[in-house]
Amino acid sequence: MTLARLLHERGHEVRVFEKEKETGGLCRSRTGDGFTFDTGGSHVIFSRDEAVLSFMHRVLGENREVRGRQTKIFYKGRYVKYPFENGLSDLPKEDLFLCISEFVKALIAAEKGELPPPKNFREWMEQTFGKGIAESYLIPYNEKIWKIPPEEMSCHWVEGRIPRPPVEDVIRSAIGIETEGYTHQSVFSYPRLGGIEALVEAIAEPVREFITTDAPVTSVKRERGGFLVRAGGEEINADRVVSTLPLPALLPCLEDVPAGVREACRGLRSTALLAVCIGLRGQVPPYSWVYVPSPEIGLFNRVSFPSNYSPAVAPEGHASILAEITCMREDPLFSAPDGEIVSHVLGGLAKMGILDDPEKVVSTAVERSPFAYVVYDLGFLEKIAVVRGFCESRGIHLVGRFSQFEYLNMDGVIRSAMDFVERTR
Ligand SMILES: Cc1cc2nc3c(=O)[nH]c(=O)nc-3n(C[C@H](O)[C@H](O)[C@H](O)COP(=O)(O)OP(=O)(O)OC[C@H]3O[C@@H](n4cnc5c(N)ncnc54)[C@H](O)[C@@H]3O)c2cc1C
């Protein structure tokens, strides 16, 4: 949507084809029983990129609530401040000792030059945070979200995304002096009305008439120096094609894809998402969201409280909870009956002390997103280079989370669109 808008503003003629009946992709929101939920999991607006952040704020205008992040990790029955390394004093004493001593050992080893470059994500976590923090929180949490062991994951993507904690902050947090980590997200915003989809709607507003929904792209062919695109029963000629659809959905639309490229694309891993939406009478804890590393509590890795982002997403006297479960698309869990998934989550929320009485629940829904998170396994860089190289050779540009096949948040996707437009004359 950003791409279409910016190209349109520069005088280009654009057409957008969306497979679903509604636009928005992972940033769709749905309202039912008076509750608005983000169907692709809980989304909030934040960025280190000033230009992108101000673009998002400008398009939303008055429709924006601002919140200070109140985020926790549910650990051994306690609500520990997030990020974990900034919440060490909330831990039981023995765990605190283990985390600090292992952090110091890792630091000394690094200073002495004893640490070889990490070969995988597990080694990176152990070397950066020490085995205490890694084994108590980071490893179980990451196993839960990515669905592959961290030793099978690459660590090329973590620098900058998971910040290295300054030693002073770790010591301060251990002795109970307040510190903040991940500060570019410590204040975030959210649409007052309409859920996160309101942001996409606001971006799309000037280009609505050029968008066709219920129109899956089925074929993209080179023709007379340009492209012939077939989508939803329509055929159009285009000078350029930018794909924002997932690579595994793009490749079948192309002709004569070499077997090696198809195989590389098949090997790109990603998870699907179940977003479990719960509306209830009464209150929820005052948190923005809570990470849940422990498998004993439930399959969900995160629980958020959308009614704490904006009072307008739940009816008066009510509140909302959104639990996120990742799984592989082919996992039977992805198509398990809604009732089973909801009761599993309600059981977990009871263990966390969030829901004391199931009678308070007035609305439930389960939303499924087939493409949710890119998983960076050890072969990722090789496989993606093959697929990108092929798309480039066909003159197709890639912009977007599953089109670039990168762990991009909304700001990263908008940045890619802005950069593309900047390069396009
Ligand atoms: C659980 C979760 C939480 C997140 N939280 C945040 C957050 O707090 N803040 C943040 O900034 N970002 C967040 N993100 C990331 C954010 O959702 C993505 O960065 C963003 O939505 C990606 O946009 P996109 O347009 O690239 O891709 P998508 O939203 O995946 O859109 C791709 C579109 O392509 C369409 N499509 C597929 N096949 C075809 C076809 N053949 N023809 C036509 N159309 C097709 C799909 O229907 C879809 O609409 C989160 C993501 C997840 C999974």
Tab-separated table of C-alpha atoms and ligand atoms in Angstrom:
chain	number	residue	atom	x	y	z
A	1	MET	CA	0.000	0.000	0.000
A	2	THR	CA	2.859	2.349	0.811
A	3	LEU	CA	4.486	1.467	-2.479
A	4	ALA	CA	1.300	2.097	-4.466
A	5	ARG	CA	0.714	5.371	-2.660
A	6	LEU	CA	4.225	6.728	-3.140
A	7	LEU	CA	4.386	5.678	-6.804
A	8	HIS	CA	0.986	7.273	-7.406
A	9	GLU	CA	2.156	10.488	-5.735
A	10	ARG	CA	5.091	10.529	-8.165
A	11	GLY	CA	2.760	10.276	-11.142
A	12	HIS	CA	3.105	6.556	-11.921
A	13	GLU	CA	0.076	4.565	-12.983
A	14	VAL	CA	-0.326	1.712	-10.474
A	15	ARG	CA	-2.484	-1.380	-10.075
A	16	VAL	CA	-2.562	-3.532	-6.936
A	17	PHE	CA	-3.923	-7.103	-6.909
A	18	GLU	CA	-4.816	-8.716	-3.588
A	19	LYS	CA	-5.757	-12.373	-3.306
A	20	GLU	CA	-8.092	-11.935	-0.315
A	21	LYS	CA	-11.421	-10.126	-0.160
A	22	GLU	CA	-9.782	-7.493	2.050
A	23	THR	CA	-6.457	-5.723	1.884
A	24	GLY	CA	-4.106	-5.498	4.857
A	25	GLY	CA	-2.318	-8.857	4.887
A	26	LEU	CA	-0.843	-9.512	8.312
A	27	CYS	CA	-2.075	-6.063	9.397
A	28	ARG	CA	-5.778	-6.851	9.060
A	29	SER	CA	-8.120	-6.267	11.987
A	30	ARG	CA	-11.571	-7.662	12.591
A	31	THR	CA	-14.411	-6.289	14.707
A	32	GLY	CA	-17.018	-8.625	16.231
A	33	ASP	CA	-19.131	-8.505	19.411
A	34	GLY	CA	-17.818	-4.951	19.898
A	35	PHE	CA	-14.144	-6.074	20.085
A	36	THR	CA	-11.488	-5.208	17.491
A	37	PHE	CA	-8.562	-7.633	17.148
A	38	ASP	CA	-5.516	-7.663	14.879
A	39	THR	CA	-5.872	-10.938	13.038
A	40	GLY	CA	-2.141	-11.349	12.297
A	41	GLY	CA	-1.242	-11.058	15.991
A	42	SER	CA	-0.815	-7.965	18.100
A	43	HIS	CA	0.746	-5.048	16.187
A	44	VAL	CA	2.020	-1.727	17.545
A	45	ILE	CA	3.692	1.201	15.828
A	46	PHE	CA	7.323	1.966	16.625
A	47	SER	CA	10.535	2.490	14.683
A	48	ARG	CA	14.116	3.658	14.872
A	49	ASP	CA	13.605	5.076	11.374
A	50	GLU	CA	12.455	8.656	11.939
A	51	ALA	CA	11.179	9.183	8.375
A	52	VAL	CA	9.115	6.002	8.445
A	53	LEU	CA	7.784	6.672	11.943
A	54	SER	CA	6.673	10.168	11.027
A	55	PHE	CA	5.030	8.837	7.822
A	56	MET	CA	3.005	6.339	9.906
A	57	HIS	CA	2.058	9.020	12.448
A	58	ARG	CA	1.161	11.547	9.743
A	59	VAL	CA	-1.190	9.222	7.860
A	60	LEU	CA	-2.978	8.224	11.065
A	61	GLY	CA	-3.449	11.874	12.102
A	62	GLU	CA	-5.734	12.159	15.114
A	63	ASN	CA	-6.578	8.467	15.129
A	64	ARG	CA	-3.683	7.545	17.394
A	65	GLU	CA	-3.150	6.564	21.024
A	66	VAL	CA	0.334	6.720	22.561
A	67	ARG	CA	1.432	4.288	25.266
A	68	GLY	CA	4.500	3.587	27.377
A	69	ARG	CA	5.517	-0.049	26.958
A	70	GLN	CA	4.595	-2.201	29.989
A	71	THR	CA	5.932	-5.543	28.959
A	72	LYS	CA	6.719	-8.617	31.055
A	73	ILE	CA	8.054	-12.133	30.799
A	74	PHE	CA	6.114	-14.810	32.680
A	75	TYR	CA	8.854	-16.803	34.400
A	76	LYS	CA	8.357	-19.383	37.175
A	77	GLY	CA	5.054	-17.835	38.185
A	78	ARG	CA	6.455	-14.270	38.271
A	79	TYR	CA	6.041	-11.285	35.980
A	80	VAL	CA	9.630	-10.310	35.145
A	81	LYS	CA	10.385	-6.986	33.519
A	82	TYR	CA	11.195	-7.094	29.791
A	83	PRO	CA	13.787	-7.363	28.326
A	84	PHE	CA	14.848	-10.168	30.693
A	85	GLU	CA	18.334	-8.686	31.204
A	86	ASN	CA	16.649	-5.514	32.464
A	87	GLY	CA	14.455	-7.454	34.878
A	88	LEU	CA	16.985	-9.640	36.670
A	89	SER	CA	16.072	-8.406	40.157
A	90	ASP	CA	12.575	-9.843	39.649
A	91	LEU	CA	14.062	-13.369	39.491
A	92	PRO	CA	14.364	-15.890	42.346
A	93	LYS	CA	17.786	-15.311	44.001
A	94	GLU	CA	19.399	-18.556	42.740
A	95	ASP	CA	18.392	-17.774	39.145
A	96	LEU	CA	19.612	-14.204	39.512
A	97	PHE	CA	23.001	-15.486	40.692
A	98	LEU	CA	23.255	-17.930	37.775
A	99	CYS	CA	22.339	-15.245	35.227
A	100	ILE	CA	24.863	-12.734	36.607
A	101	SER	CA	27.746	-15.164	37.071
A	102	GLU	CA	27.316	-16.654	33.583
A	103	PHE	CA	26.990	-13.176	32.068
A	104	VAL	CA	30.258	-12.133	33.729
A	105	LYS	CA	32.006	-15.342	32.598
A	106	ALA	CA	30.905	-14.757	29.004
A	107	LEU	CA	32.081	-11.155	29.221
A	108	ILE	CA	35.520	-12.155	30.547
A	109	ALA	CA	35.872	-14.813	27.846
A	110	ALA	CA	34.960	-12.236	25.189
A	111	GLU	CA	37.442	-9.681	26.607
A	112	LYS	CA	40.189	-12.306	26.593
A	113	GLY	CA	39.408	-13.109	22.971
A	114	GLU	CA	38.547	-16.689	23.916
A	115	LEU	CA	35.227	-16.818	22.075
A	116	PRO	CA	35.231	-17.996	18.476
A	117	PRO	CA	32.645	-16.309	16.222
A	118	PRO	CA	29.264	-17.926	17.008
A	119	LYS	CA	28.304	-20.588	14.453
A	120	ASN	CA	24.613	-20.535	15.196
A	121	PHE	CA	21.909	-18.662	17.118
A	122	ARG	CA	22.328	-20.750	20.284
A	123	GLU	CA	26.034	-19.950	20.497
A	124	TRP	CA	25.293	-16.293	19.835
A	125	MET	CA	22.790	-16.180	22.737
A	126	GLU	CA	25.179	-17.964	25.112
A	127	GLN	CA	28.129	-15.754	24.190
A	128	THR	CA	26.179	-12.484	24.279
A	129	PHE	CA	24.056	-13.006	27.399
A	130	GLY	CA	25.775	-15.901	29.179
A	131	LYS	CA	24.352	-19.386	29.664
A	132	GLY	CA	22.146	-18.322	32.607
A	133	ILE	CA	20.000	-15.811	30.705
A	134	ALA	CA	20.172	-17.957	27.574
A	135	GLU	CA	18.959	-21.151	29.219
A	136	SER	CA	16.414	-19.556	31.568
A	137	TYR	CA	14.652	-17.428	29.000
A	138	LEU	CA	16.136	-16.876	25.549
A	139	ILE	CA	16.472	-20.490	24.436
A	140	PRO	CA	13.033	-21.734	25.602
A	141	TYR	CA	11.363	-18.618	24.190
A	142	ASN	CA	13.106	-18.871	20.852
A	143	GLU	CA	12.420	-22.613	20.581
A	144	LYS	CA	8.755	-21.864	21.160
A	145	ILE	CA	8.456	-19.172	18.511
A	146	TRP	CA	10.671	-20.550	15.689
A	147	LYS	CA	9.835	-24.239	16.005
A	148	ILE	CA	13.406	-25.308	15.269
A	149	PRO	CA	16.282	-25.689	17.726
A	150	PRO	CA	18.408	-22.499	17.964
A	151	GLU	CA	21.534	-24.488	17.044
A	152	GLU	CA	19.916	-25.005	13.623
A	153	MET	CA	19.375	-21.259	13.203
A	154	SER	CA	21.730	-18.744	11.695
A	155	CYS	CA	22.722	-15.704	13.769
A	156	HIS	CA	23.407	-13.290	10.904
A	157	TRP	CA	20.126	-11.455	11.569
A	158	VAL	CA	20.370	-10.772	15.307
A	159	GLU	CA	22.949	-8.003	15.437
A	160	GLY	CA	20.956	-4.775	15.844
A	161	ARG	CA	17.632	-6.614	16.295
A	162	ILE	CA	18.410	-8.155	19.694
A	163	PRO	CA	20.621	-5.514	21.310
A	164	ARG	CA	23.702	-6.506	23.305
A	165	PRO	CA	23.056	-5.420	26.896
A	166	PRO	CA	25.495	-2.852	28.331
A	167	VAL	CA	27.224	-4.429	31.353
A	168	GLU	CA	26.246	-1.473	33.575
A	169	ASP	CA	22.576	-2.057	32.762
A	170	VAL	CA	22.800	-5.744	33.626
A	171	ILE	CA	24.406	-4.971	36.985
A	172	ARG	CA	21.931	-2.177	37.713
A	173	SER	CA	18.990	-4.422	36.859
A	174	ALA	CA	20.416	-7.227	39.017
A	175	ILE	CA	20.553	-5.006	42.087
A	176	GLY	CA	17.136	-3.539	41.424
A	177	ILE	CA	17.898	-0.153	39.840
A	178	GLU	CA	15.392	0.528	37.032
A	179	THR	CA	16.836	0.314	33.525
A	180	GLU	CA	15.189	0.251	30.121
A	181	GLY	CA	16.192	-1.961	27.224
A	182	TYR	CA	15.053	-1.955	23.618
A	183	THR	CA	14.351	1.743	24.058
A	184	HIS	CA	13.185	2.543	20.501
A	185	GLN	CA	10.048	0.581	21.405
A	186	SER	CA	9.570	1.849	24.954
A	187	VAL	CA	6.916	4.254	23.686
A	188	PHE	CA	4.615	3.006	20.945
A	189	SER	CA	1.402	4.043	19.329
A	190	TYR	CA	-1.712	2.339	18.077
A	191	PRO	CA	-4.779	3.479	16.149
A	192	ARG	CA	-7.509	4.671	18.472
A	193	LEU	CA	-10.176	3.189	16.199
A	194	GLY	CA	-10.084	0.245	13.837
A	195	GLY	CA	-7.061	-1.731	15.072
A	196	ILE	CA	-3.788	-1.833	13.149
A	197	GLU	CA	-5.697	-2.120	9.870
A	198	ALA	CA	-6.592	1.547	10.291
A	199	LEU	CA	-2.947	2.307	9.485
A	200	VAL	CA	-3.073	0.306	6.233
A	201	GLU	CA	-6.435	1.897	5.366
A	202	ALA	CA	-5.025	5.365	5.935
A	203	ILE	CA	-1.992	4.607	3.757
A	204	ALA	CA	-4.169	3.102	1.016
A	205	GLU	CA	-6.714	5.924	1.032
A	206	PRO	CA	-5.375	7.884	-2.025
A	207	VAL	CA	-4.982	4.712	-4.131
A	208	ARG	CA	-8.174	2.792	-3.231
A	209	GLU	CA	-9.496	2.940	-6.803
A	210	PHE	CA	-6.373	1.181	-8.153
A	211	ILE	CA	-6.689	-1.831	-5.842
A	212	THR	CA	-8.511	-4.977	-6.911
A	213	THR	CA	-9.314	-7.458	-4.155
A	214	ASP	CA	-10.331	-11.105	-4.496
A	215	ALA	CA	-7.812	-11.149	-7.361
A	216	PRO	CA	-5.008	-13.669	-6.834
A	217	VAL	CA	-2.068	-13.163	-9.164
A	218	THR	CA	-1.712	-16.419	-11.106
A	219	SER	CA	0.736	-15.573	-13.881
A	220	VAL	CA	3.503	-13.039	-14.550
A	221	LYS	CA	5.083	-13.343	-18.021
A	222	ARG	CA	7.639	-11.248	-19.850
A	223	GLU	CA	6.145	-9.741	-22.971
A	224	ARG	CA	7.369	-7.094	-25.421
A	225	GLY	CA	9.850	-5.517	-23.036
A	226	GLY	CA	7.273	-5.464	-20.237
A	227	PHE	CA	5.036	-7.926	-18.402
A	228	LEU	CA	1.692	-9.590	-18.884
A	229	VAL	CA	0.072	-10.122	-15.474
A	230	ARG	CA	-2.962	-12.312	-14.909
A	231	ALA	CA	-4.884	-11.752	-11.690
A	232	GLY	CA	-8.451	-12.629	-10.721
A	233	GLY	CA	-9.623	-13.197	-14.294
A	234	GLU	CA	-8.061	-9.952	-15.546
A	235	GLU	CA	-5.000	-9.537	-17.772
A	236	ILE	CA	-2.966	-6.364	-17.753
A	237	ASN	CA	0.229	-5.152	-19.366
A	238	ALA	CA	2.768	-3.483	-17.101
A	239	ASP	CA	6.152	-1.864	-17.585
A	240	ARG	CA	7.287	-3.069	-14.183
A	241	VAL	CA	6.196	-5.631	-11.639
A	242	VAL	CA	6.883	-5.407	-7.925
A	243	SER	CA	5.935	-8.521	-6.021
A	244	THR	CA	4.833	-8.093	-2.416
A	245	LEU	CA	3.462	-11.620	-2.141
A	246	PRO	CA	5.311	-14.428	-0.396
A	247	LEU	CA	8.044	-15.959	-2.587
A	248	PRO	CA	6.424	-19.417	-2.401
A	249	ALA	CA	3.276	-17.820	-3.893
A	250	LEU	CA	5.209	-15.902	-6.563
A	251	LEU	CA	7.293	-18.709	-8.068
A	252	PRO	CA	4.324	-20.779	-9.337
A	253	CYS	CA	3.224	-17.653	-11.262
A	254	LEU	CA	6.468	-17.606	-13.281
A	255	GLU	CA	7.416	-19.624	-16.364
A	256	ASP	CA	10.343	-22.018	-16.698
A	257	VAL	CA	11.571	-21.805	-13.134
A	258	PRO	CA	14.719	-23.963	-12.913
A	259	ALA	CA	14.487	-26.958	-10.582
A	260	GLY	CA	17.313	-25.568	-8.399
A	261	VAL	CA	15.397	-22.330	-7.822
A	262	ARG	CA	12.203	-24.198	-6.958
A	263	GLU	CA	14.106	-26.360	-4.526
A	264	ALA	CA	15.801	-23.367	-2.891
A	265	CYS	CA	12.399	-21.686	-2.501
A	266	ARG	CA	10.843	-24.835	-1.035
A	267	GLY	CA	13.667	-24.839	1.499
A	268	LEU	CA	12.879	-21.318	2.770
A	269	ARG	CA	11.307	-21.822	6.173
A	270	SER	CA	8.597	-19.820	7.842
A	271	THR	CA	5.986	-20.315	10.517
A	272	ALA	CA	2.253	-19.826	10.485
A	273	LEU	CA	0.308	-18.112	13.262
A	274	LEU	CA	-2.840	-18.754	15.239
A	275	ALA	CA	-4.139	-15.563	16.802
A	276	VAL	CA	-6.545	-16.403	19.610
A	277	CYS	CA	-8.855	-13.495	20.361
A	278	ILE	CA	-10.671	-13.319	23.696
A	279	GLY	CA	-13.095	-10.623	24.815
A	280	LEU	CA	-14.143	-10.551	28.464
A	281	ARG	CA	-16.110	-8.680	31.067
A	282	GLY	CA	-13.990	-6.777	33.581
A	283	GLN	CA	-10.283	-6.027	33.639
A	284	VAL	CA	-6.971	-7.390	32.384
A	285	PRO	CA	-3.532	-6.741	33.964
A	286	PRO	CA	-2.061	-3.315	33.121
A	287	TYR	CA	0.521	-4.808	30.726
A	288	SER	CA	1.003	-4.209	27.022
A	289	TRP	CA	2.026	-7.793	26.361
A	290	VAL	CA	3.646	-10.726	28.165
A	291	TYR	CA	6.156	-13.221	26.728
A	292	VAL	CA	5.583	-16.813	27.810
A	293	PRO	CA	8.706	-18.970	27.345
A	294	SER	CA	7.532	-21.958	29.387
A	295	PRO	CA	5.910	-24.814	27.421
A	296	GLU	CA	4.100	-25.879	30.624
A	297	ILE	CA	1.945	-22.751	30.585
A	298	GLY	CA	0.732	-23.290	27.052
A	299	LEU	CA	1.589	-23.366	23.372
A	300	PHE	CA	1.353	-19.573	23.072
A	301	ASN	CA	4.550	-17.547	23.101
A	302	ARG	CA	2.963	-14.161	23.750
A	303	VAL	CA	-0.208	-12.739	25.253
A	304	SER	CA	-1.152	-9.132	24.587
A	305	PHE	CA	-3.886	-6.867	25.877
A	306	PRO	CA	-5.224	-4.757	22.982
A	307	SER	CA	-7.741	-2.936	25.200
A	308	ASN	CA	-4.731	-1.436	26.991
A	309	TYR	CA	-3.561	0.085	23.668
A	310	SER	CA	-6.875	1.800	22.945
A	311	PRO	CA	-10.070	1.862	24.999
A	312	ALA	CA	-12.076	1.920	21.749
A	313	VAL	CA	-11.235	-1.705	20.825
A	314	ALA	CA	-13.432	-3.188	23.558
A	315	PRO	CA	-16.928	-2.261	24.798
A	316	GLU	CA	-17.252	-0.251	28.024
A	317	GLY	CA	-16.564	-2.431	31.080
A	318	HIS	CA	-14.793	-5.052	28.943
A	319	ALA	CA	-11.212	-5.893	28.028
A	320	SER	CA	-9.395	-8.008	25.473
A	321	ILE	CA	-6.636	-10.610	25.277
A	322	LEU	CA	-4.821	-11.793	22.154
A	323	ALA	CA	-2.675	-14.940	22.442
A	324	GLU	CA	-0.256	-15.926	19.675
A	325	ILE	CA	0.711	-19.492	18.788
A	326	THR	CA	3.203	-20.209	16.023
A	327	CYS	CA	3.289	-23.529	14.183
A	328	MET	CA	4.259	-24.932	10.817
A	329	ARG	CA	1.533	-24.649	8.157
A	330	GLU	CA	1.413	-28.430	7.738
A	331	ASP	CA	1.138	-29.015	11.516
A	332	PRO	CA	-2.366	-30.392	12.386
A	333	LEU	CA	-2.494	-27.699	15.080
A	334	PHE	CA	-2.888	-25.071	12.347
A	335	SER	CA	-6.258	-26.517	11.372
A	336	ALA	CA	-7.320	-27.780	14.810
A	337	PRO	CA	-10.905	-26.871	15.794
A	338	ASP	CA	-11.254	-23.342	17.192
A	339	GLY	CA	-12.910	-24.653	20.382
A	340	GLU	CA	-9.892	-26.800	21.261
A	341	ILE	CA	-7.452	-23.957	20.683
A	342	VAL	CA	-9.523	-21.493	22.705
A	343	SER	CA	-9.894	-23.833	25.686
A	344	HIS	CA	-6.145	-24.541	25.649
A	345	VAL	CA	-5.446	-20.800	25.808
A	346	LEU	CA	-8.059	-20.189	28.529
A	347	GLY	CA	-6.370	-22.923	30.605
A	348	GLY	CA	-2.981	-21.221	30.175
A	349	LEU	CA	-4.393	-17.804	31.083
A	350	ALA	CA	-5.803	-19.302	34.285
A	351	LYS	CA	-2.327	-20.642	35.175
A	352	MET	CA	-0.943	-17.149	34.650
A	353	GLY	CA	-3.577	-15.672	36.981
A	354	ILE	CA	-4.973	-13.553	34.135
A	355	LEU	CA	-8.395	-15.169	33.918
A	356	ASP	CA	-9.889	-16.279	37.223
A	357	ASP	CA	-13.369	-17.060	35.926
A	358	PRO	CA	-14.073	-18.405	32.400
A	359	GLU	CA	-17.660	-17.130	32.787
A	360	LYS	CA	-16.266	-13.636	32.147
A	361	VAL	CA	-15.406	-14.552	28.550
A	362	VAL	CA	-17.997	-13.055	26.191
A	363	SER	CA	-16.324	-13.446	22.799
A	364	THR	CA	-13.737	-15.770	21.246
A	365	ALA	CA	-12.250	-16.208	17.774
A	366	VAL	CA	-9.240	-17.898	16.193
A	367	GLU	CA	-7.546	-16.234	13.208
A	368	ARG	CA	-5.034	-18.074	11.009
A	369	SER	CA	-2.134	-16.528	9.067
A	370	PRO	CA	-0.239	-18.994	6.850
A	371	PHE	CA	2.880	-16.807	6.628
A	372	ALA	CA	3.826	-15.153	9.922
A	373	TYR	CA	7.568	-15.351	10.701
A	374	VAL	CA	10.592	-15.938	8.487
A	375	VAL	CA	12.815	-18.608	10.062
A	376	TYR	CA	16.516	-18.069	9.474
A	377	ASP	CA	17.929	-21.591	9.363
A	378	LEU	CA	21.602	-22.305	8.688
A	379	GLY	CA	21.113	-22.614	4.913
A	380	PHE	CA	19.003	-19.462	4.619
A	381	LEU	CA	21.550	-17.119	3.061
A	382	GLU	CA	22.421	-19.578	0.282
A	383	LYS	CA	18.806	-20.410	-0.529
A	384	ILE	CA	17.580	-16.829	-0.551
A	385	ALA	CA	20.460	-15.735	-2.800
A	386	VAL	CA	19.374	-18.317	-5.414
A	387	VAL	CA	15.716	-17.237	-5.357
A	388	ARG	CA	16.430	-13.514	-5.314
A	389	GLY	CA	18.965	-13.865	-8.116
A	390	PHE	CA	16.358	-15.655	-10.220
A	391	CYS	CA	13.650	-13.006	-9.598
A	392	GLU	CA	16.160	-10.317	-10.462
A	393	SER	CA	17.046	-12.112	-13.715
A	394	ARG	CA	13.333	-12.023	-14.588
A	395	GLY	CA	13.185	-8.274	-13.816
A	396	ILE	CA	10.771	-8.724	-10.894
A	397	HIS	CA	11.336	-6.454	-7.913
A	398	LEU	CA	10.720	-7.748	-4.393
A	399	VAL	CA	9.327	-5.547	-1.619
A	400	GLY	CA	7.777	-6.853	1.612
A	401	ARG	CA	8.230	-9.261	4.494
A	402	PHE	CA	7.700	-12.561	2.674
A	403	SER	CA	8.640	-11.182	-0.719
A	404	GLN	CA	12.112	-10.243	0.469
A	405	PHE	CA	11.799	-13.139	2.898
A	406	GLU	CA	13.237	-11.128	5.735
A	407	TYR	CA	12.130	-10.521	9.315
A	408	LEU	CA	10.806	-7.048	8.523
A	409	ASN	CA	8.364	-5.206	10.715
A	410	MET	CA	5.935	-2.682	9.242
A	411	ASP	CA	8.608	0.003	9.411
A	412	GLY	CA	11.102	-2.196	7.521
A	413	VAL	CA	8.539	-2.916	4.814
A	414	ILE	CA	7.661	0.772	4.491
A	415	ARG	CA	11.386	1.609	4.327
A	416	SER	CA	11.810	-0.924	1.463
A	417	ALA	CA	8.903	0.685	-0.387
A	418	MET	CA	10.361	4.174	0.135
A	419	ASP	CA	13.791	3.039	-1.071
A	420	PHE	CA	12.298	1.378	-4.135
A	421	VAL	CA	10.393	4.541	-5.055
A	422	GLU	CA	13.539	6.605	-4.526
A	423	ARG	CA	15.416	4.396	-7.014
A	424	THR	CA	12.568	4.432	-9.568
A	425	ARG	CA	12.467	7.181	-12.113
B	1	LIG	C1	2.610	-11.953	15.281
B	1	LIG	C2	3.149	-10.752	14.554
B	1	LIG	C3	3.249	-9.551	15.207
B	1	LIG	C4	3.773	-8.435	14.546
B	1	LIG	N1	3.863	-7.266	15.224
B	1	LIG	C5	4.355	-6.182	14.614
B	1	LIG	C6	4.429	-4.940	15.318
B	1	LIG	O1	4.056	-4.842	16.499
B	1	LIG	N2	4.911	-3.871	14.660
B	1	LIG	C7	5.339	-3.954	13.345
B	1	LIG	O2	5.794	-2.936	12.808
B	1	LIG	N3	5.263	-5.103	12.659
B	1	LIG	C8	4.788	-6.222	13.259
B	1	LIG	N4	4.693	-7.402	12.557
B	1	LIG	C9	5.175	-7.449	11.170
B	1	LIG	C10	4.128	-6.986	10.132
B	1	LIG	O3	2.969	-7.780	10.204
B	1	LIG	C11	4.719	-7.136	8.731
B	1	LIG	O4	5.948	-6.473	8.660
B	1	LIG	C12	3.832	-6.554	7.629
B	1	LIG	O5	2.490	-6.831	7.803
B	1	LIG	C13	4.289	-7.135	6.294
B	1	LIG	O6	3.572	-6.537	5.253
B	1	LIG	P1	3.687	-7.089	3.770
B	1	LIG	O7	2.779	-6.283	2.944
B	1	LIG	O8	5.108	-7.188	3.387
B	1	LIG	O9	3.197	-8.618	3.829
B	1	LIG	P2	1.815	-9.292	4.197
B	1	LIG	O10	1.114	-8.500	5.245
B	1	LIG	O11	2.132	-10.728	4.468
B	1	LIG	O12	0.983	-9.180	2.856
B	1	LIG	C14	1.147	-10.026	1.773
B	1	LIG	C15	-0.148	-9.973	0.953
B	1	LIG	O13	-0.013	-10.753	-0.236
B	1	LIG	C16	-1.256	-11.333	-0.477
B	1	LIG	N5	-1.087	-12.441	-1.444
B	1	LIG	C17	-0.556	-13.672	-1.216
B	1	LIG	N6	-0.576	-14.390	-2.364
B	1	LIG	C18	-1.116	-13.597	-3.306
B	1	LIG	C19	-1.391	-13.772	-4.707
B	1	LIG	N7	-1.107	-14.900	-5.372
B	1	LIG	N8	-1.940	-12.727	-5.378
B	1	LIG	C20	-2.225	-11.568	-4.755
B	1	LIG	N9	-1.992	-11.355	-3.430
B	1	LIG	C21	-1.439	-12.355	-2.732
B	1	LIG	C22	-1.730	-11.760	0.901
B	1	LIG	O14	-3.114	-12.038	0.920
B	1	LIG	C23	-1.350	-10.536	1.720
B	1	LIG	O15	-2.373	-9.581	1.738
B	1	LIG	C24	4.190	-8.546	13.188
B	1	LIG	C25	4.046	-9.755	12.518
B	1	LIG	C26	3.543	-10.856	13.191
B	1	LIG	C27	3.401	-12.169	12.462
